[in-house]
Structure formats: C-alpha cells, structure tokens
Amino acid sequence: MNLSDKSFRPIATTLTRTIWRWATLFACLIGLAQATFSYLRVHDDFEMQVRDIGRSNIPLLSVSIWDIEPDAVQRQLDGIAEKPQIGFARLTVSTGQVFSAGDQSLAVSTSEKSFDVPSPSRVNESIGKLEIYENPRAFYRELLYSVAIALVGSGVLTFLICALVIYVLKRELEYPLRHIAQFVSALTPDRLTAPLQLPRQAGHLRDEIDLVVDGFAVLQAGVTGYISNLDELVAQRTAELETAMASIQRLSTIDSLTGCFNRRLFNERIVQELERAERYGRPVSLVFCDIDHFKQVNDTYGHLLGDQVLQAVAGVFERYLRHEVDWVARYGGEEFVIVLPETALAEALTTGERLRKAIENDLQIAAEESLQVTASFGVAQHRPGEIAEQLIHDADLLLYQAKAAGRNRVFPVL
C-alpha cells in the first residue's frame, strides 16, 4: 500500500476527525446550556439592579416633590435614565404633573417596574408613581458578553484537549505504525532478515505496537530458519521424489508375482540389446522357456500352487544366471524369455540345459513335495541384421519343437 495513495487514511487522522466532530457537538451542547443559564442569571441580575435603582431614588424624589422642586425632580429622573440598565423613566405626581427622561419609545416595547412615591410626612400616603422601563440593548449586551465568555472558554478547553489527543495519537500510534508500514513495503528477498528497529520515546511502557514488532521478529526468525534449512529440505524432497519415481518405474517394469521383468520392458530392452550387439559385433542369444503341463498343475493343485511354481522357476533363474549380465522377463502365463548378452549359441545351449536340469531336480516347492515340474527351452542366437521380432520367432519355433519332441528338453540339440 502506497502511503501517498488518496484512498489511504492514517488511523490517527480518522480518530482525530471523529474526536473533533464529537468534541464540537459536545461543545455546542455545553455552550447552549451555558447560554441558557447565563440568560437566566443576567435576567435576574438585571431586574435586581433595576429595582435597586428605583428604590434608592424614591426617598430623594419624595422630598423633591414635597418641596415642590421641579428642577430637582427632573435632574433625578435624568440621573435614573443615565443608568445603563434603564431605558426610560417617568414620574407621575398626584397633582397631575408628569416628568420623564430617556427613550420614550421603550415605554411601549419593554416591560416596566413601577414604584409608589410615599409622602415624607404622612404615613401610607402616596404623592406620585415612578415607572422605570428596562434598556433591552444593555440587557442583551450583558447577555452576549456572558455567553461569549462561556463559549470561548469551552471552545478553548475543547481545542486544547483535542490538540493534546492528536499529539498523543500521532506520537504513540501514527508515527510507529507508519514506520512499520514503510519498513514492510521496503522489504526485498535479500532483506527479509533485516531487523525491525522501532524508535519509541524513552521510558515508554510496552503496548500493542511492541507486540506487533515482537511478532514480526518471530516471523523473521522463522523465515531465517526456513531459509537456512531450505537446501537440506530440497535435497531431502528430491531424494524422496527420486525414490518414489524409482519405485513407480520398478512397479511398471517388474512382474509382481515372479519379480522378473514384464513383457513391456522386454519389448523395449531387447531392441536396445540387439542394437548394442550390432554396434560392437558381439554375440547375444535368446532363450524361450515354457513350464511343461502347467495348465494341469493349476487344474490339479489349484492356482495358488501354480503361482508358487512360477515363483520357484524364477528363483532358479536368479540362482543360475549371471547377475547384472543376463536378464529374464515373464513373457506371458508360464512362458519366460531369457536374454544372454555376450553369449554364443553353444554357450546359450549349455546354460539352457543347466536351467532345465535345475528345474527338474532342484525346484523348491514346499507346499507339494510330490509335484514334479519340468520345462522346455528354445535357444536362438542373433544373426547380424536380424530384427528383434525375427529372433523371438526363431526362439519360439525352437521351443515349439522341443515341446513336440516330448518336452523337458532344449532345442536345438547340441
């Protein structure tokens, strides 16, 4: 992931924006509550001040009216109207005189406070009525000031808290995660084992980011161990594969009952054997062997014993033939074909006679001691230019002649 990608957004940025939104909402709610409380407080204070102003001027007005001093009464009203809280003041004397001061238009648009002016010498006698009207501009100015102070205070506090949170998020979360992301994106095959060094503030306590770094170190250690053992593992797997392939190859070329080669391999290998003999001018002979009356063995003693006879005959071949030179294939049923490299016809006939006698006299079949097994052989030597099929045909024809002559013999006769 490219850190400059437009679709990428750091966690700290997401958290910061979320904190800002919620903090702004809470600040507005707190400001609204503070504005309500400020309105009630300012309103109460304002009315109290208006009442205090009226009550403090009543005694002087009472004396001025009683002494019939119009100028003094007007000056007192002018002084009342000059107060910031007062918009308009009017005094109605019991004799019918009216005194006023301030903005008379406020007498209609604002509420008023009225006070009776008592007589200075007679108890319970009123000599006038004082009406005082509030100044709304002064009231809202005071209210606005109080609300502004409250909002500014809560805003500054919210800003400071958010700034502190943002700073901590960037230092403790965004910068370490960004460092890890840059380290991982810069990894190449030759730097897989490079250690991840994460700069942190001195004295900080371990947290989840340190656990991520530790987990990455464990992963790198595992990769290092795997790489160090990779050659050995590859060699082991290669050896196992070669063994499996050899086993499969052997299964595909070996007759499972006798352990001899099968006919498929014989058809491939006899061609190579004859080509080698032609190339180097060396003799090679082919011997066909057929177990006499093998069908009667199966019919009389059963196929299980018949299988033992085939295995015993294959054992004779293994004991009497040259290892790593001569080779045998089961051609089909009770027929075997023996290939004798570096062997002329006379030597091949001698070998065939030796095998015939061994089958007749030394065949080891533990299951049935009275069973007598013999075999017939046809031997042919490869002639220059002769193909494999012709050699096989010659040996097979000689085998037929041996069987026709009474079996248990080798043809041609020496």
XYZ file of C-alpha atoms in Angstrom, residues 50-399:
350
model
C -33.393 47.978 38.169
C -35.288 47.505 41.430
C -32.307 48.731 43.447
C -32.046 51.828 41.270
C -35.725 52.609 41.717
C -35.734 52.040 45.479
C -32.572 54.073 46.058
C -34.050 57.122 44.291
C -37.551 57.045 45.873
C -36.582 58.939 49.087
C -34.962 61.823 47.161
C -37.885 62.058 44.766
C -40.311 62.109 47.705
C -38.539 65.082 49.276
C -38.220 66.951 45.935
C -41.932 66.508 45.174
C -42.985 67.509 48.680
C -40.824 70.620 48.495
C -42.189 71.361 45.017
C -38.787 71.489 43.287
C -39.453 70.532 39.636
C -35.838 71.039 38.565
C -34.576 68.721 41.251
C -37.179 66.102 40.267
C -36.144 66.298 36.598
C -32.457 66.060 37.453
C -33.152 62.946 39.492
C -35.086 61.356 36.611
C -32.266 62.252 34.210
C -29.821 60.566 36.578
C -32.009 57.449 36.700
C -32.287 57.326 32.880
C -28.498 57.591 32.523
C -28.030 54.230 34.199
C -27.103 51.527 31.589
C -29.924 49.275 32.751
C -32.612 51.983 32.371
C -34.114 52.885 29.010
C -36.895 55.256 30.080
C -38.140 56.736 33.397
C -41.467 58.545 34.061
C -42.784 60.168 37.271
C -46.478 60.982 37.633
C -47.185 63.299 40.579
C -50.567 63.133 42.351
C -51.133 66.786 41.396
C -51.079 65.781 37.696
C -47.542 66.794 36.757
C -45.553 64.321 34.673
C -41.757 64.146 34.474
C -39.856 61.836 32.047
C -36.319 61.056 30.883
C -34.698 58.654 28.358
C -36.059 56.965 25.240
C -39.831 57.254 25.394
C -40.253 54.583 22.645
C -39.136 51.945 25.156
C -42.242 52.696 27.230
C -44.207 50.605 24.717
C -41.757 47.819 23.746
C -40.350 46.848 27.133
C -41.706 45.836 30.491
C -41.791 48.375 33.318
C -41.263 48.454 37.045
C -43.477 50.866 38.985
C -42.851 52.277 42.457
C -45.120 54.379 44.682
C -43.529 57.590 45.967
C -44.640 57.952 49.638
C -45.225 61.247 51.418
C -42.260 62.251 53.590
C -44.547 63.392 56.418
C -47.678 61.334 56.160
C -47.686 57.596 56.578
C -49.457 55.452 53.978
C -49.970 58.401 51.631
C -48.624 58.330 48.056
C -47.711 61.555 46.352
C -46.597 60.036 42.999
C -45.795 56.999 40.916
C -42.382 56.211 39.407
C -42.271 53.970 36.284
C -38.940 52.579 35.137
C -38.503 50.762 31.791
C -35.536 48.464 31.156
C -32.975 49.093 28.410
C -33.031 45.864 26.256
C -29.831 46.815 24.455
C -27.932 46.861 27.713
C -29.570 43.572 28.737
C -28.606 41.745 25.515
C -25.163 43.300 25.563
C -24.608 41.860 29.035
C -26.114 38.540 27.964
C -23.975 38.399 24.837
C -20.851 39.119 26.834
C -21.604 36.361 29.339
C -22.415 33.823 26.614
C -19.322 34.767 24.620
C -17.113 34.307 27.664
C -18.687 30.868 28.279
C -18.370 29.774 24.641
C -14.808 30.991 24.290
C -13.853 29.201 27.484
C -15.414 25.897 26.449
C -14.027 26.256 22.910
C -10.501 26.900 24.128
C -10.748 23.957 26.508
C -12.070 21.691 23.731
C -9.329 22.832 21.366
C -6.596 22.196 23.919
C -7.943 18.730 24.747
C -8.250 17.795 21.053
C -4.771 19.137 20.295
C -3.347 17.069 23.137
C -5.190 13.955 21.959
C -3.987 14.496 18.372
C -0.417 14.912 19.532
C -0.544 11.746 21.600
C -2.184 9.768 18.752
C 0.430 10.853 16.241
C 3.339 10.185 18.592
C 2.128 6.894 20.063
C 0.148 5.445 17.132
C 0.561 7.065 13.718
C 4.354 7.523 13.656
C 5.170 3.953 14.866
C 2.615 2.366 12.505
C 3.866 4.470 9.594
C 7.430 3.389 10.378
C 6.347 -0.275 10.403
C 4.433 0.155 7.117
C 7.433 1.797 5.423
C 9.732 -0.964 6.687
C 7.452 -3.719 5.378
C 6.923 -2.034 1.988
C 10.715 -1.731 1.547
C 11.369 -5.435 2.232
C 13.063 -7.343 -0.608
C 14.114 -11.018 -0.820
C 17.683 -10.128 0.198
C 16.457 -8.064 3.204
C 13.906 -10.473 4.661
C 16.011 -10.987 7.769
C 16.783 -7.289 8.378
C 15.642 -6.447 11.957
C 12.785 -4.003 12.509
C 14.062 -1.146 14.689
C 11.140 0.918 16.006
C 12.023 4.303 17.559
C 9.947 4.910 20.707
C 10.004 7.558 23.423
C 12.392 6.847 26.284
C 10.690 5.260 29.268
C 7.517 4.296 27.418
C 5.579 1.239 28.573
C 5.105 -1.701 26.233
C 1.885 -1.668 24.241
C 0.193 -3.456 21.317
C 2.617 -1.911 18.793
C 5.532 -3.523 20.637
C 3.649 -6.841 20.419
C 3.396 -6.354 16.633
C 7.156 -5.723 16.448
C 7.829 -8.831 18.565
C 5.543 -10.900 16.338
C 7.374 -9.633 13.250
C 10.689 -10.613 14.839
C 9.342 -14.128 15.478
C 8.203 -14.313 11.841
C 11.627 -13.206 10.609
C 13.336 -15.789 12.825
C 11.089 -18.462 11.340
C 11.873 -17.289 7.794
C 15.603 -17.285 8.588
C 15.425 -20.824 9.945
C 13.415 -21.974 6.971
C 15.879 -20.437 4.504
C 18.873 -21.983 6.314
C 17.263 -25.417 6.109
C 15.873 -24.952 2.615
C 18.803 -26.641 0.796
C 18.620 -29.639 3.084
C 14.857 -29.767 2.696
C 15.096 -29.568 -1.091
C 17.713 -32.342 -1.148
C 15.538 -34.499 1.089
C 12.448 -33.919 -1.025
C 14.453 -34.605 -4.201
C 15.729 -37.890 -2.790
C 12.212 -38.857 -1.752
C 10.941 -37.979 -5.227
C 13.690 -39.986 -6.905
C 12.915 -42.946 -4.640
C 9.224 -42.666 -5.453
C 9.940 -42.390 -9.166
C 12.257 -45.413 -8.986
C 9.566 -47.340 -7.157
C 6.989 -46.359 -9.772
C 9.402 -47.281 -12.552
C 10.092 -50.629 -10.943
C 6.382 -51.325 -10.481
C 5.768 -50.525 -14.138
C 8.543 -52.872 -15.377
C 8.530 -55.759 -12.877
C 6.151 -58.699 -12.821
C 4.624 -58.576 -9.343
C 4.340 -62.393 -8.984
C 7.791 -63.598 -10.061
C 9.946 -60.497 -9.646
C 11.158 -60.826 -13.250
C 10.837 -58.084 -15.820
C 7.462 -57.874 -17.545
C 6.773 -58.182 -21.240
C 6.523 -54.422 -21.684
C 10.075 -53.892 -20.526
C 11.279 -56.890 -22.566
C 9.875 -55.383 -25.773
C 11.759 -52.120 -25.092
C 15.033 -53.562 -23.815
C 15.541 -56.373 -26.379
C 15.749 -53.762 -29.138
C 18.481 -51.891 -27.233
C 20.306 -55.160 -26.530
C 20.378 -56.122 -30.200
C 21.474 -52.613 -31.254
C 24.385 -52.845 -28.807
C 25.357 -56.291 -30.160
C 25.242 -54.976 -33.773
C 27.302 -51.891 -32.877
C 30.121 -53.778 -31.156
C 29.881 -57.029 -33.133
C 29.219 -59.105 -30.012
C 27.024 -62.227 -29.784
C 23.701 -62.330 -27.950
C 21.342 -65.272 -27.536
C 17.680 -65.597 -26.623
C 16.166 -68.497 -24.654
C 12.436 -69.219 -24.550
C 11.294 -71.287 -21.560
C 7.857 -72.853 -21.102
C 6.811 -74.833 -17.997
C 5.541 -78.245 -19.107
C 1.914 -79.136 -18.442
C 1.382 -76.010 -16.366
C -2.361 -75.999 -17.033
C -2.591 -79.445 -15.425
C -0.751 -78.089 -12.369
C -3.342 -75.331 -11.993
C -6.228 -77.703 -12.604
C -4.906 -80.366 -10.215
C -3.357 -78.381 -7.412
C -5.020 -75.000 -7.800
C -3.825 -71.594 -8.934
C -2.182 -70.838 -5.601
C 0.272 -73.695 -6.084
C 0.625 -72.715 -9.713
C 1.794 -69.280 -8.564
C 4.327 -70.944 -6.270
C 5.660 -72.967 -9.245
C 6.142 -69.766 -11.243
C 7.956 -68.154 -8.316
C 10.175 -71.233 -7.843
C 11.159 -71.266 -11.537
C 12.001 -67.542 -11.307
C 14.146 -68.411 -8.263
C 16.090 -70.973 -10.350
C 16.803 -68.295 -12.957
C 18.064 -65.932 -10.272
C 20.440 -68.573 -8.845
C 21.877 -69.930 -12.103
C 22.138 -66.881 -14.345
C 24.847 -64.219 -14.298
C 23.937 -61.261 -12.166
C 23.982 -57.831 -13.794
C 24.549 -59.526 -17.196
C 21.779 -61.981 -18.051
C 18.181 -60.933 -17.537
C 14.774 -62.613 -17.533
C 11.261 -61.472 -18.413
C 7.941 -63.187 -17.898
C 6.602 -63.304 -21.429
C 3.122 -64.430 -20.529
C 1.432 -67.113 -18.406
C 4.002 -69.881 -17.835
C 6.439 -68.600 -20.501
C 9.727 -66.882 -19.702
C 12.257 -65.326 -22.061
C 15.936 -65.180 -21.081
C 18.404 -62.766 -22.721
C 22.066 -63.812 -22.639
C 24.383 -60.970 -23.730
C 27.969 -61.828 -24.797
C 26.819 -65.413 -25.307
C 27.052 -67.503 -28.484
C 24.680 -70.328 -29.320
C 26.798 -73.138 -27.837
C 27.136 -71.387 -24.507
C 23.443 -70.482 -24.573
C 22.513 -74.143 -25.099
C 24.711 -75.109 -22.148
C 23.014 -72.503 -19.998
C 19.606 -73.717 -21.137
C 20.495 -77.309 -20.263
C 21.739 -76.211 -16.836
C 18.481 -74.410 -16.184
C 16.421 -77.397 -17.399
C 18.181 -79.758 -15.001
C 17.834 -77.323 -12.103
C 14.074 -77.024 -12.673
C 13.725 -80.784 -12.930
C 15.868 -81.640 -9.909
C 16.232 -78.613 -7.644
C 12.874 -76.855 -7.849
C 11.877 -75.913 -4.293
C 8.115 -76.057 -3.697
C 7.354 -76.621 -0.020
C 3.593 -76.891 -0.454
C 3.686 -80.103 -2.514
C 6.792 -82.324 -2.313
C 5.421 -84.910 -4.779
C 4.967 -82.360 -7.559
C 7.385 -82.867 -10.455
C 7.962 -79.825 -12.623
C 9.866 -79.733 -15.910
C 10.377 -77.094 -18.596
C 11.156 -76.933 -22.300
C 13.628 -74.474 -23.878
C 14.159 -72.984 -27.314
C 17.503 -71.247 -27.873
C 18.411 -68.941 -30.781
C 21.418 -66.705 -31.459
C 21.033 -63.306 -33.002
C 22.279 -63.057 -36.581
C 23.722 -59.781 -37.951
C 20.969 -57.576 -39.363
C 18.229 -59.635 -37.731
C 15.445 -57.678 -36.042
C 14.059 -58.487 -32.588
C 10.817 -59.952 -33.913
C 12.692 -62.475 -36.064
C 14.916 -63.551 -33.172
C 11.882 -64.021 -30.931
C 10.156 -66.001 -33.672
C 13.201 -68.275 -34.083
C 13.446 -68.994 -30.350
C 9.685 -69.544 -30.086
C 9.783 -72.001 -33.024
C 12.594 -73.963 -31.374
C 10.583 -74.032 -28.143
